[in-house]
mmCIF file of C-alpha atoms and ligand atoms in Angstrom:
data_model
loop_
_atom_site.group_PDB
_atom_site.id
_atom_site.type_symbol
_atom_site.label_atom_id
_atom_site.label_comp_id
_atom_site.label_asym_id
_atom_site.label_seq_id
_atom_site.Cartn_x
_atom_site.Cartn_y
_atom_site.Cartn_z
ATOM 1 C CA UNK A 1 -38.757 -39.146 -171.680
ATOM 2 C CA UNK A 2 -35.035 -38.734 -173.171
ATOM 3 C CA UNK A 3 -36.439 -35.653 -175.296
ATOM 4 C CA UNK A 4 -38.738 -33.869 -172.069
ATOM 5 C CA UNK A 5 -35.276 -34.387 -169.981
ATOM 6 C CA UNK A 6 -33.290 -32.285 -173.190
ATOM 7 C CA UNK A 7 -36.054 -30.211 -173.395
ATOM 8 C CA UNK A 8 -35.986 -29.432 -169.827
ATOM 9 C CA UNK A 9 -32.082 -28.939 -169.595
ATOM 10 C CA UNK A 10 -31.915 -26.699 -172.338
ATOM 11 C CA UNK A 11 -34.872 -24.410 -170.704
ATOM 12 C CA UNK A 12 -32.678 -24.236 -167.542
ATOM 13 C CA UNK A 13 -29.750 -23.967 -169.791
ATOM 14 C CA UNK A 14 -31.082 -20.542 -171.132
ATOM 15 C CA UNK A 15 -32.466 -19.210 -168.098
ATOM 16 C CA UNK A 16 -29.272 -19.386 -167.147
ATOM 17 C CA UNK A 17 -28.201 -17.744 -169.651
ATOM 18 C CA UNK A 18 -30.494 -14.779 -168.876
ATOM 19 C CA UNK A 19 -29.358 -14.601 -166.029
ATOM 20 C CA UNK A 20 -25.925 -14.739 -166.272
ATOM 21 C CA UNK A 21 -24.362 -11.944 -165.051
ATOM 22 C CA UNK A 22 -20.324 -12.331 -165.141
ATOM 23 C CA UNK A 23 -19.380 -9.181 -163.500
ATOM 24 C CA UNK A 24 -17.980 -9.200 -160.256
ATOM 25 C CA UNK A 25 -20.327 -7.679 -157.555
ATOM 26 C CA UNK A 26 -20.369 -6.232 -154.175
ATOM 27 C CA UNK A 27 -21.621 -8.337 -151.283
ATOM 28 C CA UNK A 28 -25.003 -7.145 -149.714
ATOM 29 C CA UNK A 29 -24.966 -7.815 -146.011
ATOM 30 C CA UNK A 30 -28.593 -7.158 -145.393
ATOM 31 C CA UNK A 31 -30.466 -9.148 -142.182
ATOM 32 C CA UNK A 32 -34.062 -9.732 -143.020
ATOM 33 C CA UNK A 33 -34.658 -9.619 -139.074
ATOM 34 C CA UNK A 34 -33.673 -6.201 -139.427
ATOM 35 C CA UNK A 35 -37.948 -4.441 -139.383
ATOM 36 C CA UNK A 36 -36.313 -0.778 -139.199
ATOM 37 C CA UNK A 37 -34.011 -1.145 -142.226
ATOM 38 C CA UNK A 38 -37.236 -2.696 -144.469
ATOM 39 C CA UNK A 39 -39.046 -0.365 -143.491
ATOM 40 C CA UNK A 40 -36.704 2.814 -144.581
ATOM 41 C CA UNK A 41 -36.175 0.724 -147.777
ATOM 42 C CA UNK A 42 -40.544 0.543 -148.423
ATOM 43 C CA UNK A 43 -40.118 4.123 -147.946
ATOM 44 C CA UNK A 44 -37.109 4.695 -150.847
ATOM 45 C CA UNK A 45 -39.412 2.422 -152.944
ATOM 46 C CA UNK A 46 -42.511 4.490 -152.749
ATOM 47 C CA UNK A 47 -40.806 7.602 -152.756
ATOM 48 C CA UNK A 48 -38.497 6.473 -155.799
ATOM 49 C CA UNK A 49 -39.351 3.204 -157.422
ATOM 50 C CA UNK A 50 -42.942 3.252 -157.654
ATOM 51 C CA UNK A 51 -44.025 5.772 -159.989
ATOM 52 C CA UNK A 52 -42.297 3.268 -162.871
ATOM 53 C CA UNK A 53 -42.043 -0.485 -161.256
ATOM 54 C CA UNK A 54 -44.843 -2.426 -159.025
ATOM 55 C CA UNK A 55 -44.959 -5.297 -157.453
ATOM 56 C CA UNK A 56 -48.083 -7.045 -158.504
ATOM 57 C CA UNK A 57 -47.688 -10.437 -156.611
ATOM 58 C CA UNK A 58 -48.074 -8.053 -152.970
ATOM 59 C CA UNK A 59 -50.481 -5.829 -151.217
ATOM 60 C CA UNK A 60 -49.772 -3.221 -149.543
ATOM 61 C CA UNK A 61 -51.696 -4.448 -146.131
ATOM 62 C CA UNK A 62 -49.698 -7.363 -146.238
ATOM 63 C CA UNK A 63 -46.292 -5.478 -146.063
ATOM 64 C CA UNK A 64 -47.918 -2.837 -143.665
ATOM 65 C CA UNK A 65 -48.535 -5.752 -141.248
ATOM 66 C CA UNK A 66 -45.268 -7.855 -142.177
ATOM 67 C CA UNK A 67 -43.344 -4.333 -141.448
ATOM 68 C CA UNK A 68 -45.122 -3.327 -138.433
ATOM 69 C CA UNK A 69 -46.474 -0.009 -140.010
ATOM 70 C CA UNK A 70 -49.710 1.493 -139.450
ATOM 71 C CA UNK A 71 -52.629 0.993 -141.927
ATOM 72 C CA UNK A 72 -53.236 4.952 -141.515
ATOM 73 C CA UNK A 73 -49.312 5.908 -141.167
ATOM 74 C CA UNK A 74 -48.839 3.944 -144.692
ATOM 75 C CA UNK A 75 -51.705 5.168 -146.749
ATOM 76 C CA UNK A 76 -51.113 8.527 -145.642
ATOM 77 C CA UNK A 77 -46.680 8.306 -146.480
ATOM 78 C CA UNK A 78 -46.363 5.018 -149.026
ATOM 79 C CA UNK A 79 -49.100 5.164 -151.303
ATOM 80 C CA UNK A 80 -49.142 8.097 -154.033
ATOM 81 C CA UNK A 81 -51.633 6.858 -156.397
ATOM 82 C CA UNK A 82 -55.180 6.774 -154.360
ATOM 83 C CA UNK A 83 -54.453 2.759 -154.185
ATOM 84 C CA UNK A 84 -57.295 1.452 -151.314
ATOM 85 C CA UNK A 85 -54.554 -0.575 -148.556
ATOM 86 C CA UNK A 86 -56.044 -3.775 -149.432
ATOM 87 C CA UNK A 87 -55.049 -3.383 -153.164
ATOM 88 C CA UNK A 88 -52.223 -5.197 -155.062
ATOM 89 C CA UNK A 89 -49.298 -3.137 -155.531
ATOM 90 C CA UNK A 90 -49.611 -3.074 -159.595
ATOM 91 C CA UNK A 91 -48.120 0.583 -160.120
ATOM 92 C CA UNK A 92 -49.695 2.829 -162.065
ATOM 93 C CA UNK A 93 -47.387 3.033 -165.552
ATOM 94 C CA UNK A 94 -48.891 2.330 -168.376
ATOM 95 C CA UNK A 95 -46.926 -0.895 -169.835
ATOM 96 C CA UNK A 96 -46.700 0.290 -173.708
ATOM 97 C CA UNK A 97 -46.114 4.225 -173.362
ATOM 98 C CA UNK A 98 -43.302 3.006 -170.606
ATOM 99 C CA UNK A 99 -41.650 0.607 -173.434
ATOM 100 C CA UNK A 100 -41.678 3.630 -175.960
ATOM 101 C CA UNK A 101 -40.087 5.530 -173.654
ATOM 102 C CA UNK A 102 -37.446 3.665 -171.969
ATOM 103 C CA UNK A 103 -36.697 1.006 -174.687
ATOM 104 C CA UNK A 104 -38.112 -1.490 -172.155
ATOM 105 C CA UNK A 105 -40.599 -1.690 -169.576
ATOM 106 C CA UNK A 106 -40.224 -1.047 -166.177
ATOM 107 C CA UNK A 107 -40.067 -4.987 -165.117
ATOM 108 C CA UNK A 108 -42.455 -5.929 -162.222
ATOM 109 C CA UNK A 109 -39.748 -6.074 -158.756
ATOM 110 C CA UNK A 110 -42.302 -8.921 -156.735
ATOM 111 C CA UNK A 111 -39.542 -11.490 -157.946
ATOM 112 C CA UNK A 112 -36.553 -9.768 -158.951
ATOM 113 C CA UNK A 113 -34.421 -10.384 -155.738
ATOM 114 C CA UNK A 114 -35.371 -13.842 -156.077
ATOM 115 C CA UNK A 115 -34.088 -13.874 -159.675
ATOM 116 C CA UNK A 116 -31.039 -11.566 -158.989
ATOM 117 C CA UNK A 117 -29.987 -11.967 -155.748
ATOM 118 C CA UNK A 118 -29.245 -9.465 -153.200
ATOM 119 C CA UNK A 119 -25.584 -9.113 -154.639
ATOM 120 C CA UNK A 120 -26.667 -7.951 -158.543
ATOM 121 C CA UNK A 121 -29.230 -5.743 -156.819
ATOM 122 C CA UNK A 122 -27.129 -4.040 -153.918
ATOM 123 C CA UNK A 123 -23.939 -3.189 -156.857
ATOM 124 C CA UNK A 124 -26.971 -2.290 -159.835
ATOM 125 C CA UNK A 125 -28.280 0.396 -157.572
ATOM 126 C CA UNK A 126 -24.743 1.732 -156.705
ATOM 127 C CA UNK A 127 -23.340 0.953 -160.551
ATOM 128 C CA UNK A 128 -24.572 4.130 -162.616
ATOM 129 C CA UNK A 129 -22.176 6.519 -163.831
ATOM 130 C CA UNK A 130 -21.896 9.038 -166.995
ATOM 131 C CA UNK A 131 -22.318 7.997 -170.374
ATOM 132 C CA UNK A 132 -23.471 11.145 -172.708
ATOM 133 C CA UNK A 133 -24.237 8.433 -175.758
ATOM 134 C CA UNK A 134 -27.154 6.637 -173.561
ATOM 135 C CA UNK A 135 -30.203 8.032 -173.960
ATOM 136 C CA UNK A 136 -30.573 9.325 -170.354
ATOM 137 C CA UNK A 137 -27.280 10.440 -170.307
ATOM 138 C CA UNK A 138 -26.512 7.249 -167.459
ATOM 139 C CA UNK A 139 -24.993 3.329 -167.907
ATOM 140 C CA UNK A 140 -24.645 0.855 -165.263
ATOM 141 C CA UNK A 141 -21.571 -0.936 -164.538
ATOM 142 C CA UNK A 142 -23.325 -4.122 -163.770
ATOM 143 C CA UNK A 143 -26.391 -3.624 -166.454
ATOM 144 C CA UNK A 144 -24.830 -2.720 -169.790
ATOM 145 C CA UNK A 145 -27.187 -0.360 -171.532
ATOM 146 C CA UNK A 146 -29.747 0.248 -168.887
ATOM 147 C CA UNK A 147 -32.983 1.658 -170.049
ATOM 148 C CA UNK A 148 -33.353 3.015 -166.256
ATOM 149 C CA UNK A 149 -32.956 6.535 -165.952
ATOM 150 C CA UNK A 150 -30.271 7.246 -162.675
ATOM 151 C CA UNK A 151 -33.386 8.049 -160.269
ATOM 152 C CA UNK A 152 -31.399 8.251 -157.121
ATOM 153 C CA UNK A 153 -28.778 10.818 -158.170
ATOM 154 C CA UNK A 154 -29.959 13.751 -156.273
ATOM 155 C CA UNK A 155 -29.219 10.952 -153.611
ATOM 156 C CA UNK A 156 -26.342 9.705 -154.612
ATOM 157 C CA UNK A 157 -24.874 11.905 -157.076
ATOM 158 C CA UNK A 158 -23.585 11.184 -160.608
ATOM 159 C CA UNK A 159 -20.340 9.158 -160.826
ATOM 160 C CA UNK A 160 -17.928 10.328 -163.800
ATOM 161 C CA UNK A 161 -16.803 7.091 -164.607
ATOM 162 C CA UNK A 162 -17.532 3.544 -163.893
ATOM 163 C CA UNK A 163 -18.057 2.917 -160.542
ATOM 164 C CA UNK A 164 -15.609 0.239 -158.575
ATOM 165 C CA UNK A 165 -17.702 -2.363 -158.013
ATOM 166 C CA UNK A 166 -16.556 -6.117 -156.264
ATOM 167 C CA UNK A 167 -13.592 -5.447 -155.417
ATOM 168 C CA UNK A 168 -12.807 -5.865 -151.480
ATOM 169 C CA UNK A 169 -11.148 -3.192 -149.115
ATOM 170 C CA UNK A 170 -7.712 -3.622 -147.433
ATOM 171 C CA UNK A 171 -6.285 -2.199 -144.606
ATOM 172 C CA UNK A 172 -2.992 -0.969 -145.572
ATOM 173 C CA UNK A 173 -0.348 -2.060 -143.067
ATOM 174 C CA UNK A 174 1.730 0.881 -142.476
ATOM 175 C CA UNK A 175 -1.161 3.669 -142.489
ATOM 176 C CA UNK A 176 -3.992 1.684 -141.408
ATOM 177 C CA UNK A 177 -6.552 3.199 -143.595
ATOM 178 C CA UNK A 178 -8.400 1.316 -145.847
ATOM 179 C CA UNK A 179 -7.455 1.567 -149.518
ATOM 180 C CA UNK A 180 -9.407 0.012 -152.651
ATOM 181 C CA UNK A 181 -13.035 0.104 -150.938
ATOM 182 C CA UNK A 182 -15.665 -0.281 -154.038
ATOM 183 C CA UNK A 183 -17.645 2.496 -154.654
ATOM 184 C CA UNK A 184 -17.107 5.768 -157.456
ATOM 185 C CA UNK A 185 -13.743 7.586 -157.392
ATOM 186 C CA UNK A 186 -15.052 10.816 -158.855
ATOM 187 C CA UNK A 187 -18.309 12.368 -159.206
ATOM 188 C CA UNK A 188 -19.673 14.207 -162.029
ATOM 189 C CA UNK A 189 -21.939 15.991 -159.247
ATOM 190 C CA UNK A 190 -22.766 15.309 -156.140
ATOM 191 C CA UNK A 191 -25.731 14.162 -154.315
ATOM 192 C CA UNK A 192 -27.640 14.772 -150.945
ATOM 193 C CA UNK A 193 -25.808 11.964 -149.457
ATOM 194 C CA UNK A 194 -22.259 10.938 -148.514
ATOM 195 C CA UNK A 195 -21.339 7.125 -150.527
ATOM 196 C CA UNK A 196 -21.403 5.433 -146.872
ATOM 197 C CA UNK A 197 -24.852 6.840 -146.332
ATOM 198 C CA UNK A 198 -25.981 5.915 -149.612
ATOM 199 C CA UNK A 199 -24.647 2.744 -149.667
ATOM 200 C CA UNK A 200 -26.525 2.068 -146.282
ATOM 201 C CA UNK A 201 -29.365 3.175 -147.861
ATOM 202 C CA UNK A 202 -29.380 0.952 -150.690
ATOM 203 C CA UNK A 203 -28.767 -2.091 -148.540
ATOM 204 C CA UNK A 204 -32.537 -0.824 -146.667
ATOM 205 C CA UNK A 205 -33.692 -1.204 -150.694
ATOM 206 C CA UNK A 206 -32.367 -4.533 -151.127
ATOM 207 C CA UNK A 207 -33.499 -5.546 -147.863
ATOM 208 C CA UNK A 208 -36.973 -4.822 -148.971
ATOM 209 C CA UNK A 209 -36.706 -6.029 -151.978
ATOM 210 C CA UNK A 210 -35.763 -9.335 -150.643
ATOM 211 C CA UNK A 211 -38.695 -9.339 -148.080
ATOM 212 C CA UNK A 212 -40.989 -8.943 -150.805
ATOM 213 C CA UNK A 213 -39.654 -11.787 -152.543
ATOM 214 C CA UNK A 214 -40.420 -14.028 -150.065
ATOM 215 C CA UNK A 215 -43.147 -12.262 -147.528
ATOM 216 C CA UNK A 216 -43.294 -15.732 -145.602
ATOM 217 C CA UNK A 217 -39.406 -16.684 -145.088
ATOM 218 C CA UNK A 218 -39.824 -15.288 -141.443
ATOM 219 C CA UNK A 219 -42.919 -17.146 -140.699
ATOM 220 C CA UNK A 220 -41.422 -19.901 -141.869
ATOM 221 C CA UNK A 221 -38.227 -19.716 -139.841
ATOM 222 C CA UNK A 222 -40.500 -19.476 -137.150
ATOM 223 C CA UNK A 223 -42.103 -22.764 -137.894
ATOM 224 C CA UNK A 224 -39.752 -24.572 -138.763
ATOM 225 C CA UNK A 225 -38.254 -25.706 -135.282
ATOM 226 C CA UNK A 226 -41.728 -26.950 -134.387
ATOM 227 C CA UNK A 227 -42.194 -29.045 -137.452
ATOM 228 C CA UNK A 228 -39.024 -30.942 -136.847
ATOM 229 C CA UNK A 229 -40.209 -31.100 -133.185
ATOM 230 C CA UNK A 230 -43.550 -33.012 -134.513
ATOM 231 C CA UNK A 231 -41.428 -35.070 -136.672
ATOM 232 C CA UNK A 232 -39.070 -36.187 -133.793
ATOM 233 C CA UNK A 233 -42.080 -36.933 -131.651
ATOM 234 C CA UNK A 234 -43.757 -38.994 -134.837
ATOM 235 C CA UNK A 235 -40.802 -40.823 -135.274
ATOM 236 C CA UNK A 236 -41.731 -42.544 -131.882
ATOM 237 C CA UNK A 237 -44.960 -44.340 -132.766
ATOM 238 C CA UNK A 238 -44.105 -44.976 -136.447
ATOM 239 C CA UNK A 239 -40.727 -46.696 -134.856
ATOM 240 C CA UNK A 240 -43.429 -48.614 -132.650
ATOM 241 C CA UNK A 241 -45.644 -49.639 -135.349
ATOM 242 C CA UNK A 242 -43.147 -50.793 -137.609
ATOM 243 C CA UNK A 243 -41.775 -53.022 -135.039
ATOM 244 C CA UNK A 244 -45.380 -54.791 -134.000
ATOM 245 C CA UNK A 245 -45.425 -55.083 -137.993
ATOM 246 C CA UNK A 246 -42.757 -56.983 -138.225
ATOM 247 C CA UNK A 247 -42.620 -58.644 -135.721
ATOM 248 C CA UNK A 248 -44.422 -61.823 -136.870
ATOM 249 C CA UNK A 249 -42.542 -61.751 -139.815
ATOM 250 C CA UNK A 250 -38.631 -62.236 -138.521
HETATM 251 C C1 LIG B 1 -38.418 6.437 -164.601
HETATM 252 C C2 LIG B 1 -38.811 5.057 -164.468
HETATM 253 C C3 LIG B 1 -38.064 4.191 -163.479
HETATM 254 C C4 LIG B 1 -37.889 4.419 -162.130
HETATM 255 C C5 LIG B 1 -38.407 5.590 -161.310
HETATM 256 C C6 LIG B 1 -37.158 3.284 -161.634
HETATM 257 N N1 LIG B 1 -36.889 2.393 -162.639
HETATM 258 FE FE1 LIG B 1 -35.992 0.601 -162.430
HETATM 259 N N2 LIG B 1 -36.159 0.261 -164.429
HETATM 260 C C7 LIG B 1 -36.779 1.123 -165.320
HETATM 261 C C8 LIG B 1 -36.693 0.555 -166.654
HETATM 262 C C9 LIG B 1 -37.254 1.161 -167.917
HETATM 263 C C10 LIG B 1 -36.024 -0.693 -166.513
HETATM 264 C C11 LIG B 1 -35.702 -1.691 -167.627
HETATM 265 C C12 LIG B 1 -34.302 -1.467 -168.054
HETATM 266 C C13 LIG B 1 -33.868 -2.351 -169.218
HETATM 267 O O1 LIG B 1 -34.366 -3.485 -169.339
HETATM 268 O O2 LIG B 1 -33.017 -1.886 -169.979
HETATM 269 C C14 LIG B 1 -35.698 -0.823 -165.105
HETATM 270 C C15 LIG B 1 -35.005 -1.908 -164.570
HETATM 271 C C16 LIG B 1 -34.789 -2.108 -163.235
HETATM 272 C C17 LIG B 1 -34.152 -3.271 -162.665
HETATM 273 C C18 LIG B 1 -33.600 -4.455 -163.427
HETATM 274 C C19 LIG B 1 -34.596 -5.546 -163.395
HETATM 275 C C20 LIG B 1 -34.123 -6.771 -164.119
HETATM 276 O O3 LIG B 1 -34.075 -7.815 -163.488
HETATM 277 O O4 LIG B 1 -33.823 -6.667 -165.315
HETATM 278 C C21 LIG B 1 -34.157 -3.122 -161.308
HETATM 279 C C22 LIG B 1 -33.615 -4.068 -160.267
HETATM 280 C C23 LIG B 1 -34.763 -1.843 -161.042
HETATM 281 N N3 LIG B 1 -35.139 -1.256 -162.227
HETATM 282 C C24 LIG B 1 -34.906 -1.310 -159.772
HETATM 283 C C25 LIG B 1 -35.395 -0.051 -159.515
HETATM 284 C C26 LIG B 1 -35.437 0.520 -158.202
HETATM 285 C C27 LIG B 1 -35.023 -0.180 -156.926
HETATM 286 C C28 LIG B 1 -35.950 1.786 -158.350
HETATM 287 C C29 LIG B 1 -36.115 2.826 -157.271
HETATM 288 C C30 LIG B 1 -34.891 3.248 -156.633
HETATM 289 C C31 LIG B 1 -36.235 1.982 -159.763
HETATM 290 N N4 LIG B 1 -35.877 0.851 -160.442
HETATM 291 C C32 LIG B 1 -36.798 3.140 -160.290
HETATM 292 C C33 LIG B 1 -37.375 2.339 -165.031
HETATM 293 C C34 LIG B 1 -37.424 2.918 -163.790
#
């Protein structure tokens, strides 16, 4: 028992481990309620995501229905590789060729809010910037030595140097501007979208990305109220019961 318990602490230990990310990051202030802002974020990930990631744990009639789109509307705009609607979203990359190219595969996103949180994902998107000795010219502030090409930078643009990223803005007293907002200072070249645009943009990504995580959190929320209703009205009885039980006994 003593040696499953180590066993079992060290396993968490490392995940840990793996997961732990020490940079500070900007705060993603997403609202899962928020159907319009999912759905522009399924619509960056088809459009820009897809083609190298999948998400094998949904299908694509599941988010159609979850998102309020269209069967016809989504096969027609969201799905590029003559997937049927009822089909897992897998992706179409072939797992090997992808390593050789990029160093490492394109992980599957299904779980990857879940694992990152909102937070890593929100300041990796924003956090690439210029760095000529990386194979695709791009790092990431928040993922040293990405083996992601910077696919959004005819969005975004390409940021010189390091991006600012989890820092907080401040209103400075005597101007009244705001002064130290995260974000890049100086771009390399620019994209097809202002930083507030883009950065509204990547919180639709997250947004999704976090919805796909966990398809049934709003279903659940839903619920929820009703089971503790059921409970409340159970307690009644069983409160009953125990009392006729014991009654003989005191
Ligand atoms: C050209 C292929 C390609 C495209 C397109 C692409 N990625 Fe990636 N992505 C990769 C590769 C390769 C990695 C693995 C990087 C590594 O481990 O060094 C990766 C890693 C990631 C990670 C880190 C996962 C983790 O937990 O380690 C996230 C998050 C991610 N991508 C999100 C996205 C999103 C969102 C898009 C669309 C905007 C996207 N990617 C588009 C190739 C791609």
């Amino acid at each position: 028992m003593r040696k499953l318990i180590a066993i079992l602490l060290l396993a968490t230990g490392s995940l840990a481990w793996g997961a732990g990310v020490k940079v500070p990051l900007d705060k993603a202030d997403i609202d899962i309620h928020d159907k319009a802002s999912k759905q522009r974020g399924a619509a960056i990930f088809a459009n820009y995501c897809m083609g190298c990631h999948g998400m094998s744990y949904s299908r694509y009639e599941r988010v159609a229905d979850d998102l309020g789109i269209p069967h016809e509307l989504f096969v027609e705009n969201l799905i590029f590789d003559g997937s049927k609607i009822g089909q897992l979203m897998t992706g179409s990359m072939d797992k090997d060729l992808a390593a050789s190219w990029f160093g490492a595969p394109p992980p599957d996103l299904s779980l990857t809010a879940r694992l990152r949180g909102p937070d890593w994902l929100y300041s990796y998107l924003r956090g690439f910037y210029k760095d000529d000795s990386r194979p695709w010219g791009v790092n990431n502030v928040v993922f040293k030595d990405v083996g992601m090409p910077h696919v959004l930078a005819d969005l975004q643009g390409l940021c010189a140097e390091p991006p600012v990223i989890g820092v907080v803005a401040e209103i400075d007293p005597i101007s009244g501007t705001e002064v130290g907002a995260p974000g890049c200072r100086n771009f390399a070249t620019t994209g097809s979208m202002d930083p507030a645009e883009f950065d509204r943009a990547m919180l639709d990504l997250v947004n999704y990305l976090e919805y796909v995580g966990e398809p049934s959190r709003l279903k659940a929320e839903a619920i929820a109220p009703y089971v503790l209703l059921f409970l409340v009205i159970l307690f009644v009885p069983a409160y009953l019961l125990n009392r006729e039980y014991w009654k003989d006994v005191h």
